Short mmCIF file of C-alpha atoms in Angstrom, two decimals:
data_model
loop_
_atom_site.label_atom_id
_atom_site.label_comp_id
_atom_site.label_asym_id
_atom_site.label_seq_id
_atom_site.Cartn_x
_atom_site.Cartn_y
_atom_site.Cartn_z
CA MET A 2 96.73 77.89 79.80
CA LYS A 3 95.17 80.36 82.23
CA LYS A 4 92.36 82.40 80.70
CA ARG A 5 93.17 86.08 80.31
CA TYR A 6 91.24 88.55 82.45
CA SER A 7 88.51 90.10 80.29
CA LEU A 8 88.07 93.84 79.73
CA ARG A 9 84.31 93.25 79.88
CA PHE A 10 84.71 91.69 83.32
CA TYR A 11 86.73 94.72 84.43
CA LEU A 12 84.10 97.16 83.07
CA ALA A 13 81.21 95.23 84.63
CA GLY A 14 82.91 95.38 88.02
CA ALA A 15 83.70 99.07 87.59
CA VAL A 16 80.09 99.91 86.71
CA ALA A 17 78.72 97.96 89.69
CA ALA A 18 81.17 99.47 92.19
CA ARG A 19 80.82 103.02 90.90
CA ALA A 20 77.03 102.87 90.60
CA GLY A 21 76.89 101.65 94.20
CA ASP A 22 79.17 104.51 95.22
CA GLU A 23 77.11 107.11 93.34
CA MET A 24 73.96 105.66 94.87
CA SER A 25 75.32 105.57 98.42
CA GLY A 26 75.60 109.35 98.87
CA PRO A 27 71.98 110.26 98.01
CA ALA A 28 70.75 107.11 99.77
CA LEU A 29 72.59 108.05 102.98
CA MET A 30 71.18 111.57 102.79
CA LEU A 31 67.64 110.25 102.35
CA ALA A 32 68.09 107.69 105.14
CA GLY A 33 69.55 110.31 107.46
CA PHE A 34 66.67 112.67 106.79
CA ALA A 35 64.09 109.89 107.23
CA VAL A 36 65.50 108.88 110.62
CA ALA A 37 66.69 112.22 112.03
CA GLY A 38 64.30 114.53 110.20
CA SER A 39 67.09 117.08 109.77
CA THR A 40 68.57 118.32 106.51
CA ILE A 41 71.72 119.33 108.41
CA ASP A 42 72.22 115.80 109.70
CA ALA A 43 71.51 114.37 106.25
CA SER A 44 74.04 116.63 104.51
CA SER A 45 76.57 116.00 107.28
CA LEU A 46 76.46 112.29 106.48
CA LEU A 47 77.26 112.99 102.83
CA ALA A 48 80.05 115.40 103.78
CA GLY A 49 81.54 112.90 106.22
CA VAL A 50 81.70 110.08 103.69
CA THR A 51 83.33 112.25 100.99
CA ILE A 52 85.69 114.69 102.68
CA SER A 53 87.99 112.05 104.17
CA ALA A 54 88.82 110.74 100.68
CA ALA A 55 91.48 113.46 100.48
CA VAL A 56 93.41 111.69 103.24
CA GLY A 57 92.64 108.11 102.31
CA GLY A 58 93.44 108.31 98.61
CA PRO A 59 97.24 108.75 98.69
CA LEU A 60 97.73 106.11 101.42
CA LEU A 61 95.45 103.60 99.68
CA GLY A 62 97.29 104.18 96.41
CA ALA A 63 100.68 103.62 98.04
CA LEU A 64 99.47 100.33 99.50
CA LEU A 65 98.07 99.23 96.13
CA ASP A 66 101.43 99.99 94.51
CA ARG A 67 103.23 97.80 97.06
CA ALA A 68 100.84 94.84 96.71
CA GLY A 69 101.75 91.86 94.53
CA ARG A 70 98.03 91.22 94.00
CA PRO A 71 96.50 94.71 94.13
CA GLY A 72 93.11 93.27 93.19
CA ARG A 73 92.96 91.43 96.52
CA LEU A 74 93.64 94.66 98.41
CA LEU A 75 91.10 96.47 96.24
CA ALA A 76 88.49 93.80 97.03
CA GLY A 77 89.23 94.20 100.74
CA ALA A 78 88.71 97.96 100.46
CA LEU A 79 85.35 97.36 98.77
CA VAL A 80 84.29 94.99 101.56
CA LEU A 81 85.20 97.53 104.23
CA TYR A 82 83.49 100.36 102.32
CA ALA A 83 80.29 98.33 101.99
CA ALA A 84 80.52 97.29 105.66
CA GLY A 85 80.90 100.94 106.67
CA LEU A 86 77.74 101.88 104.78
CA GLY A 87 75.92 99.03 106.50
CA MET A 88 77.14 100.17 109.93
CA ILE A 89 75.91 103.70 109.26
CA LEU A 90 72.49 102.36 108.33
CA VAL A 91 72.27 100.10 111.39
CA GLY A 92 73.49 102.85 113.71
CA LEU A 93 71.13 105.59 112.55
CA GLY A 94 68.72 106.29 115.40
CA ARG A 95 70.56 103.86 117.68
CA PHE A 96 74.02 105.38 118.14
CA PRO A 97 74.84 109.02 118.96
CA PHE A 98 75.02 111.00 115.74
CA GLY A 99 78.66 111.92 116.40
CA VAL A 100 79.53 108.21 116.28
CA ILE A 101 77.67 107.86 112.97
CA ILE A 102 79.65 110.75 111.49
CA LEU A 103 82.90 109.14 112.66
CA ILE A 104 81.92 105.89 110.93
CA ALA A 105 81.10 107.87 107.78
CA VAL A 106 84.50 109.57 107.85
CA LEU A 107 86.32 106.26 108.31
CA THR A 108 84.28 104.71 105.50
CA GLY A 109 85.09 107.60 103.19
CA LEU A 110 88.82 106.92 103.55
CA LEU A 111 88.27 103.97 101.21
CA GLY A 112 86.22 105.85 98.62
CA PRO A 113 89.10 106.37 96.14
CA ALA A 114 89.31 102.57 95.74
CA LEU A 115 86.17 102.76 93.62
CA SER A 116 87.59 105.42 91.31
CA GLY A 117 91.33 105.91 90.95
CA GLY A 118 92.30 102.66 92.63
CA TRP A 119 90.29 100.67 90.11
CA THR A 120 91.38 102.60 87.03
CA ALA A 121 95.06 102.26 87.98
CA GLN A 122 94.81 98.52 87.28
CA LEU A 123 93.68 98.97 83.66
CA PRO A 124 97.15 98.68 81.99
CA ARG A 125 97.45 95.13 83.35
CA VAL A 126 94.07 94.22 81.84
CA VAL A 127 94.67 95.38 78.24
CA LEU A 128 97.71 95.52 76.01
CA GLY A 129 99.30 98.90 75.27
CA GLY A 130 97.77 99.30 71.80
CA ARG A 131 94.26 98.78 73.15
CA LEU A 132 94.68 101.10 76.14
CA PRO A 133 93.33 104.34 74.57
CA ARG A 134 89.97 102.74 73.68
CA ALA A 135 89.80 100.85 76.99
CA ASN A 136 90.57 104.10 78.81
CA ALA A 137 87.62 105.85 77.14
CA LEU A 138 85.34 102.93 77.99
CA ASP A 139 86.53 103.07 81.60
CA ALA A 140 85.67 106.77 81.75
CA MET A 141 82.21 105.90 80.43
CA THR A 142 81.59 103.77 83.51
CA PHE A 143 81.69 106.95 85.61
CA SER A 144 78.99 108.52 83.41
CA VAL A 145 76.85 105.38 83.60
CA ALA A 146 77.25 105.32 87.38
CA SER A 147 76.48 109.02 87.82
CA LEU A 148 73.35 108.53 85.72
CA ALA A 149 72.12 105.30 87.30
CA GLY A 150 73.21 105.77 90.93
CA PRO A 151 71.13 108.81 91.97
CA ALA A 152 68.15 107.61 89.91
CA LEU A 153 68.26 104.24 91.66
CA ALA A 154 68.60 105.92 95.05
CA GLY A 155 65.53 108.09 94.47
CA GLY A 156 63.45 105.31 92.90
CA VAL A 157 64.21 102.69 95.56
CA ALA A 158 63.76 105.19 98.39
CA GLU A 159 60.39 106.24 96.96
CA THR A 160 59.08 102.69 96.55
CA LEU A 161 60.79 100.67 99.27
CA GLY A 162 62.12 103.28 101.69
CA ALA A 163 65.40 105.13 102.14
CA PRO A 164 67.10 102.40 104.24
CA THR A 165 66.50 99.92 101.42
CA ALA A 166 68.26 102.29 99.03
CA VAL A 167 71.38 102.08 101.20
CA VAL A 168 71.12 98.28 101.18
CA VAL A 169 70.91 98.23 97.37
CA SER A 170 74.03 100.40 97.12
CA VAL A 171 75.87 97.94 99.37
CA VAL A 172 74.72 95.05 97.18
CA LEU A 173 75.99 96.78 94.03
CA ILE A 174 79.41 97.31 95.60
CA ALA A 175 79.46 93.66 96.68
CA LEU A 176 78.70 92.56 93.10
CA ALA A 177 82.02 94.12 92.05
CA LEU A 178 84.06 91.93 94.42
CA PRO A 179 84.78 89.05 91.99
CA ALA A 180 86.03 91.45 89.32
CA ALA A 181 88.29 93.16 91.85
CA TRP A 182 89.60 89.95 93.45
CA MET A 183 90.57 88.43 90.09
CA LEU A 184 92.43 91.47 88.71
CA PRO A 185 95.82 90.48 87.26
CA ALA A 186 98.84 90.35 89.52
CA ARG A 187 101.89 92.49 88.98
CA PRO A 188 104.63 91.01 86.80
CA GLY A 189 106.97 88.78 88.80
CA GLN A 190 109.89 91.20 88.62
CA ALA A 191 107.76 94.04 90.02
CA ARG A 192 106.68 92.10 93.11
CA GLY A 193 109.86 92.25 95.09
CA ALA A 194 109.81 93.03 98.77
CA GLN A 195 109.34 96.70 99.56
CA THR A 196 112.08 98.00 101.84
CA THR A 197 111.29 101.72 101.73
CA PRO A 198 108.77 103.14 104.22
CA VAL A 199 105.30 104.06 102.96
CA ILE A 200 105.95 107.74 103.69
CA SER A 201 108.82 107.67 101.17
CA ASP A 202 106.49 106.29 98.52
CA LEU A 203 103.95 109.01 99.31
CA ALA A 204 106.60 111.68 98.87
CA ALA A 205 107.79 110.09 95.63
CA GLY A 206 104.26 110.05 94.24
CA MET A 207 103.73 113.73 95.00
CA ARG A 208 107.08 114.56 93.38
CA VAL A 209 105.96 112.82 90.20
CA ILE A 210 102.60 114.63 90.14
CA VAL A 211 104.24 118.02 90.68
CA GLY A 212 107.44 117.38 88.75
CA ARG A 213 106.11 116.12 85.42
CA PRO A 214 104.64 119.10 83.56
CA SER A 215 101.99 117.17 81.62
CA LEU A 216 100.74 115.43 84.74
CA ALA A 217 100.85 118.59 86.84
CA ARG A 218 98.92 120.52 84.17
CA ALA A 219 96.25 117.84 83.84
CA THR A 220 95.87 117.51 87.61
CA LEU A 221 95.59 121.24 88.24
CA THR A 222 93.09 121.82 85.42
CA SER A 223 90.90 118.89 86.43
CA VAL A 224 90.82 119.89 90.11
CA VAL A 225 89.88 123.51 89.34
CA SER A 226 87.24 122.21 86.91
CA CYS A 227 85.83 120.12 89.77
CA VAL A 228 85.50 123.26 91.89
CA ALA A 229 83.26 124.72 89.17
CA GLN A 230 81.31 121.45 88.92
CA GLY A 231 80.71 121.48 92.67
CA MET A 232 79.39 125.03 92.44
CA LEU A 233 76.98 124.02 89.68
CA THR A 234 75.75 121.04 91.69
CA ALA A 235 74.96 123.32 94.63
CA CYS A 236 72.81 125.41 92.26
CA ILE A 237 70.84 122.47 90.86
CA PRO A 238 67.85 122.52 93.28
CA LEU A 239 67.30 126.26 92.83
CA LEU A 240 67.75 126.01 89.06
CA GLY A 241 65.12 123.27 89.01
CA GLU A 242 62.74 125.35 91.09
CA ARG A 243 63.08 128.55 89.07
CA ALA A 244 63.39 127.17 85.55
CA LEU A 245 61.67 123.77 85.60
CA GLY A 246 58.93 124.27 88.17
CA GLY A 247 60.29 122.20 91.03
CA ALA A 248 63.50 121.74 93.00
CA GLY A 249 63.26 117.97 92.58
CA ARG A 250 63.37 118.37 88.82
CA GLY A 251 66.86 119.77 89.15
CA ALA A 252 68.08 116.18 89.37
CA LEU A 253 67.02 115.81 85.73
CA LEU A 254 69.68 118.37 84.84
CA LEU A 255 72.38 116.16 86.34
CA SER A 256 70.98 113.25 84.34
CA CYS A 257 71.21 115.31 81.15
CA ALA A 258 74.86 116.08 81.86
CA ALA A 259 75.59 112.41 82.56
CA VAL A 260 73.91 111.32 79.29
CA SER A 261 75.85 113.79 77.17
CA ALA A 262 79.12 112.86 78.95
CA LEU A 263 78.39 109.22 78.19
CA MET A 264 77.71 109.94 74.52
CA ALA A 265 80.80 112.11 74.18
CA ASN A 266 82.99 109.38 75.63
CA ALA A 267 81.35 106.81 73.36
CA VAL A 268 82.52 108.89 70.39
CA LEU A 269 85.96 109.20 71.96
CA ALA A 270 86.10 105.41 72.41
CA ARG A 271 85.28 105.01 68.71
CA PHE A 272 88.04 107.45 67.71
CA PRO A 273 90.51 107.26 70.63
CA ARG A 274 93.34 109.04 68.83
CA SER A 275 91.29 111.86 67.30
CA ALA A 276 92.88 114.47 69.60
CA ALA A 277 95.76 114.63 72.06
CA PRO A 278 94.56 114.12 75.65
CA ASP A 279 96.47 117.22 76.81
CA THR A 280 94.50 119.35 74.35
CA ILE A 281 91.20 117.77 75.36
CA ILE A 282 91.81 118.63 79.01
CA TRP A 283 92.08 122.40 78.59
CA ALA A 284 89.57 122.59 75.71
CA SER A 285 87.00 120.70 77.80
CA ALA A 286 87.42 123.25 80.58
CA LEU A 287 86.53 126.00 78.11
CA VAL A 288 83.45 124.03 77.02
CA GLN A 289 82.38 123.79 80.66
CA ALA A 290 82.92 127.53 81.13
CA ALA A 291 80.67 128.28 78.13
CA ALA A 292 78.04 125.88 79.44
CA LEU A 293 78.02 127.50 82.88
CA ALA A 294 77.68 130.92 81.31
CA LEU A 295 74.61 129.69 79.40
CA THR A 296 72.92 128.49 82.61
CA MET A 297 72.49 132.12 83.66
CA SER A 298 69.80 132.66 81.01
CA GLY A 299 67.10 131.10 83.18
CA GLN A 300 65.26 129.79 80.11
CA PRO A 301 64.34 126.09 80.42
CA VAL A 302 65.44 125.09 76.90
CA VAL A 303 68.70 127.04 77.14
CA LEU A 304 69.33 125.54 80.58
CA ILE A 305 68.94 121.99 79.27
CA VAL A 306 71.26 122.77 76.34
CA ALA A 307 73.75 124.22 78.81
CA VAL A 308 73.90 121.12 81.02
CA LEU A 309 74.17 118.90 77.94
CA LEU A 310 77.12 121.02 76.85
CA ALA A 311 78.61 120.75 80.35
CA GLY A 312 78.50 116.97 80.08
CA ILE A 313 80.24 117.11 76.71
CA GLY A 314 83.04 118.96 78.49
CA GLU A 315 83.18 116.78 81.61
CA GLY A 316 83.17 113.32 80.01
CA PRO A 317 86.10 113.69 77.59
CA GLN A 318 88.09 115.64 80.17
CA LEU A 319 87.92 112.66 82.52
CA ALA A 320 88.97 110.22 79.80
CA ALA A 321 91.83 112.51 78.77
CA LEU A 322 92.95 112.87 82.38
CA PHE A 323 93.13 109.08 82.71
CA ALA A 324 95.12 108.89 79.47
CA VAL A 325 97.68 111.40 80.76
CA ARG A 326 98.00 109.56 84.08
CA HIS A 327 98.51 106.22 82.33
CA ARG A 328 101.14 107.79 80.07
CA GLU A 329 103.04 109.68 82.75
CA ALA A 330 102.79 107.52 85.87
CA PRO A 331 105.68 105.15 86.65
CA GLU A 332 104.43 101.60 87.14
CA HIS A 333 105.53 101.42 90.77
CA LEU A 334 103.59 104.63 91.63
CA ARG A 335 100.58 104.26 89.33
CA GLY A 336 98.02 103.39 92.01
CA GLN A 337 99.08 106.25 94.24
CA ILE A 338 98.96 108.79 91.42
CA PHE A 339 95.45 107.71 90.43
CA THR A 340 94.04 107.66 93.96
CA THR A 341 95.76 110.93 94.93
CA GLY A 342 94.34 112.55 91.80
CA ALA A 343 90.88 111.24 92.67
CA SER A 344 91.22 112.60 96.21
CA LEU A 345 92.21 116.05 94.96
CA LYS A 346 89.24 116.13 92.58
CA ILE A 347 86.80 115.10 95.33
CA THR A 348 88.23 117.83 97.54
CA GLY A 349 87.88 120.40 94.75
CA PHE A 350 84.26 119.40 94.17
CA ALA A 351 83.48 119.62 97.90
CA LEU A 352 85.17 123.04 98.08
CA GLY A 353 83.08 124.34 95.18
CA ALA A 354 79.85 123.10 96.75
CA ALA A 355 80.85 124.57 100.13
CA ILE A 356 81.55 127.97 98.55
CA ALA A 357 78.34 128.06 96.54
CA GLY A 358 75.95 126.55 99.10
CA PRO A 359 75.57 129.52 101.47
CA VAL A 360 75.50 132.08 98.62
CA VAL A 361 73.24 130.48 96.02
CA SER A 362 69.92 131.47 97.60
CA TRP A 363 71.12 135.07 97.77
CA SER A 364 72.38 135.31 94.19
CA LEU A 365 71.93 132.34 91.87
CA SER A 366 73.21 134.21 88.83
CA GLY A 367 76.22 135.43 90.80
CA VAL A 368 77.21 131.89 91.78
CA LEU A 369 76.76 130.65 88.20
CA ALA A 370 78.89 133.52 86.89
CA LEU A 371 81.56 132.68 89.44
CA ALA A 372 81.41 128.99 88.44
CA ALA A 373 81.83 129.94 84.76
CA SER A 374 84.82 132.08 85.68
CA VAL A 375 86.38 129.25 87.70
CA ALA A 376 86.00 126.87 84.74
CA GLY A 377 87.68 129.47 82.54
CA VAL A 378 90.50 129.76 85.06
CA ALA A 379 90.85 125.96 84.91
CA ALA A 380 91.62 126.20 81.20
CA LEU A 381 94.13 129.00 81.79
CA ALA A 382 95.71 127.07 84.66
CA PHE A 383 96.80 124.43 82.17
CA PHE A 384 99.18 126.96 80.62
CA VAL A 385 100.43 128.38 83.92
CA ILE A 386 102.70 125.37 84.31
CA PRO A 387 105.32 125.68 81.57
CA SER A 388 106.09 122.78 79.31
CA ALA A 389 109.58 121.50 80.07
CA THR A 390 111.97 119.33 78.14
CA ILE A 391 112.51 116.13 80.04
CA ASP A 392 116.19 115.71 80.76
CA SER A 393 118.11 112.57 80.04
CA SER A 394 118.14 111.46 83.68
CA GLU A 395 114.34 111.49 83.78
CA HIS A 396 114.25 109.59 80.51
CA ARG A 397 116.45 106.96 82.12
CA ALA A 398 114.21 106.86 85.18
CA ARG A 399 111.14 106.35 82.99
CA ASN A 400 112.85 103.58 81.08
CA ARG A 401 113.70 101.78 84.32
CA CYS A 402 110.11 102.16 85.53
CA HIS A 403 108.61 100.65 82.37
CA ARG A 404 110.98 97.72 81.96
#
């Protein structure tokens, strides 16, 4: 009898891939700065590798949904993502910088494979009764990655050089390949030939995201929350400089948030049914709003407490978002809904950072107040979309999807 795919194997692959992804951004920035000597070029590399995820996510998800062995396609995406990072590193200082940015943009198209594309496979790894706990553990891998990735990037760049940091991120992503390749196949009855065009699947996925109130609420709240998180991230260097005595120490604040998010999700994994995921989503946005308001104090101890509180809001919100997606997404559109959601969140984060970046040096407290307001709006946005009774035809559609 064939051995069942292990949840531990899945989580190990997720941690490796996501840590490599979290490491790649700072490593590319450091490598770009080391070679070009320009902060603009360095930040342009990071922007190029992230902004294209908004386009790549939905298409990648649609292809995953059509694949009989989505793990094989996922493994291919990881190979191409790692190869793209390697090409950027090799080309720095050798190719025109415009070519390097183009490679970064093309590489970023595959970024959602490491987040939503991976998580979408979880229901085929665990049985339904174990899914809530497995979902919380999966969300913890993001916290582990966000904690370990930047720290590894800085440590390796400091000791062995920035180019080596990029190489290590590529190695981490490569370590995830076996776990991706061996992911379970779709059930035999779900692997029939696809006759509809990909564009039809893309439209169907967007209709599900917009048309199911619970999913639309969760998506909207999480994306607006990411705008606030992007604004906070843009403030981190100046917060470190003014409150902790050095801009570089601002990275410690992100580590604090990652640790508290990890701990909060560990509690959630221990008690996976302690609260409804829909409630956690809007309540976590309020927690983040309170945390951002506290950051305006400027006091070091209060600032650390604030970022710890922000992590307590961010971690469970991510786990709850995954739970809603797993509950609401039809099987034949699951990959697309997860990768599209990841793309929207990345875009929201980038938008928040873009808004805050030019303003933060002029008014740090003003940006933090705006970020707190945006997080509060995220909680209110949950209730903007009215709860609707699902009609019998949609019930029948769901039943067909889950057979």
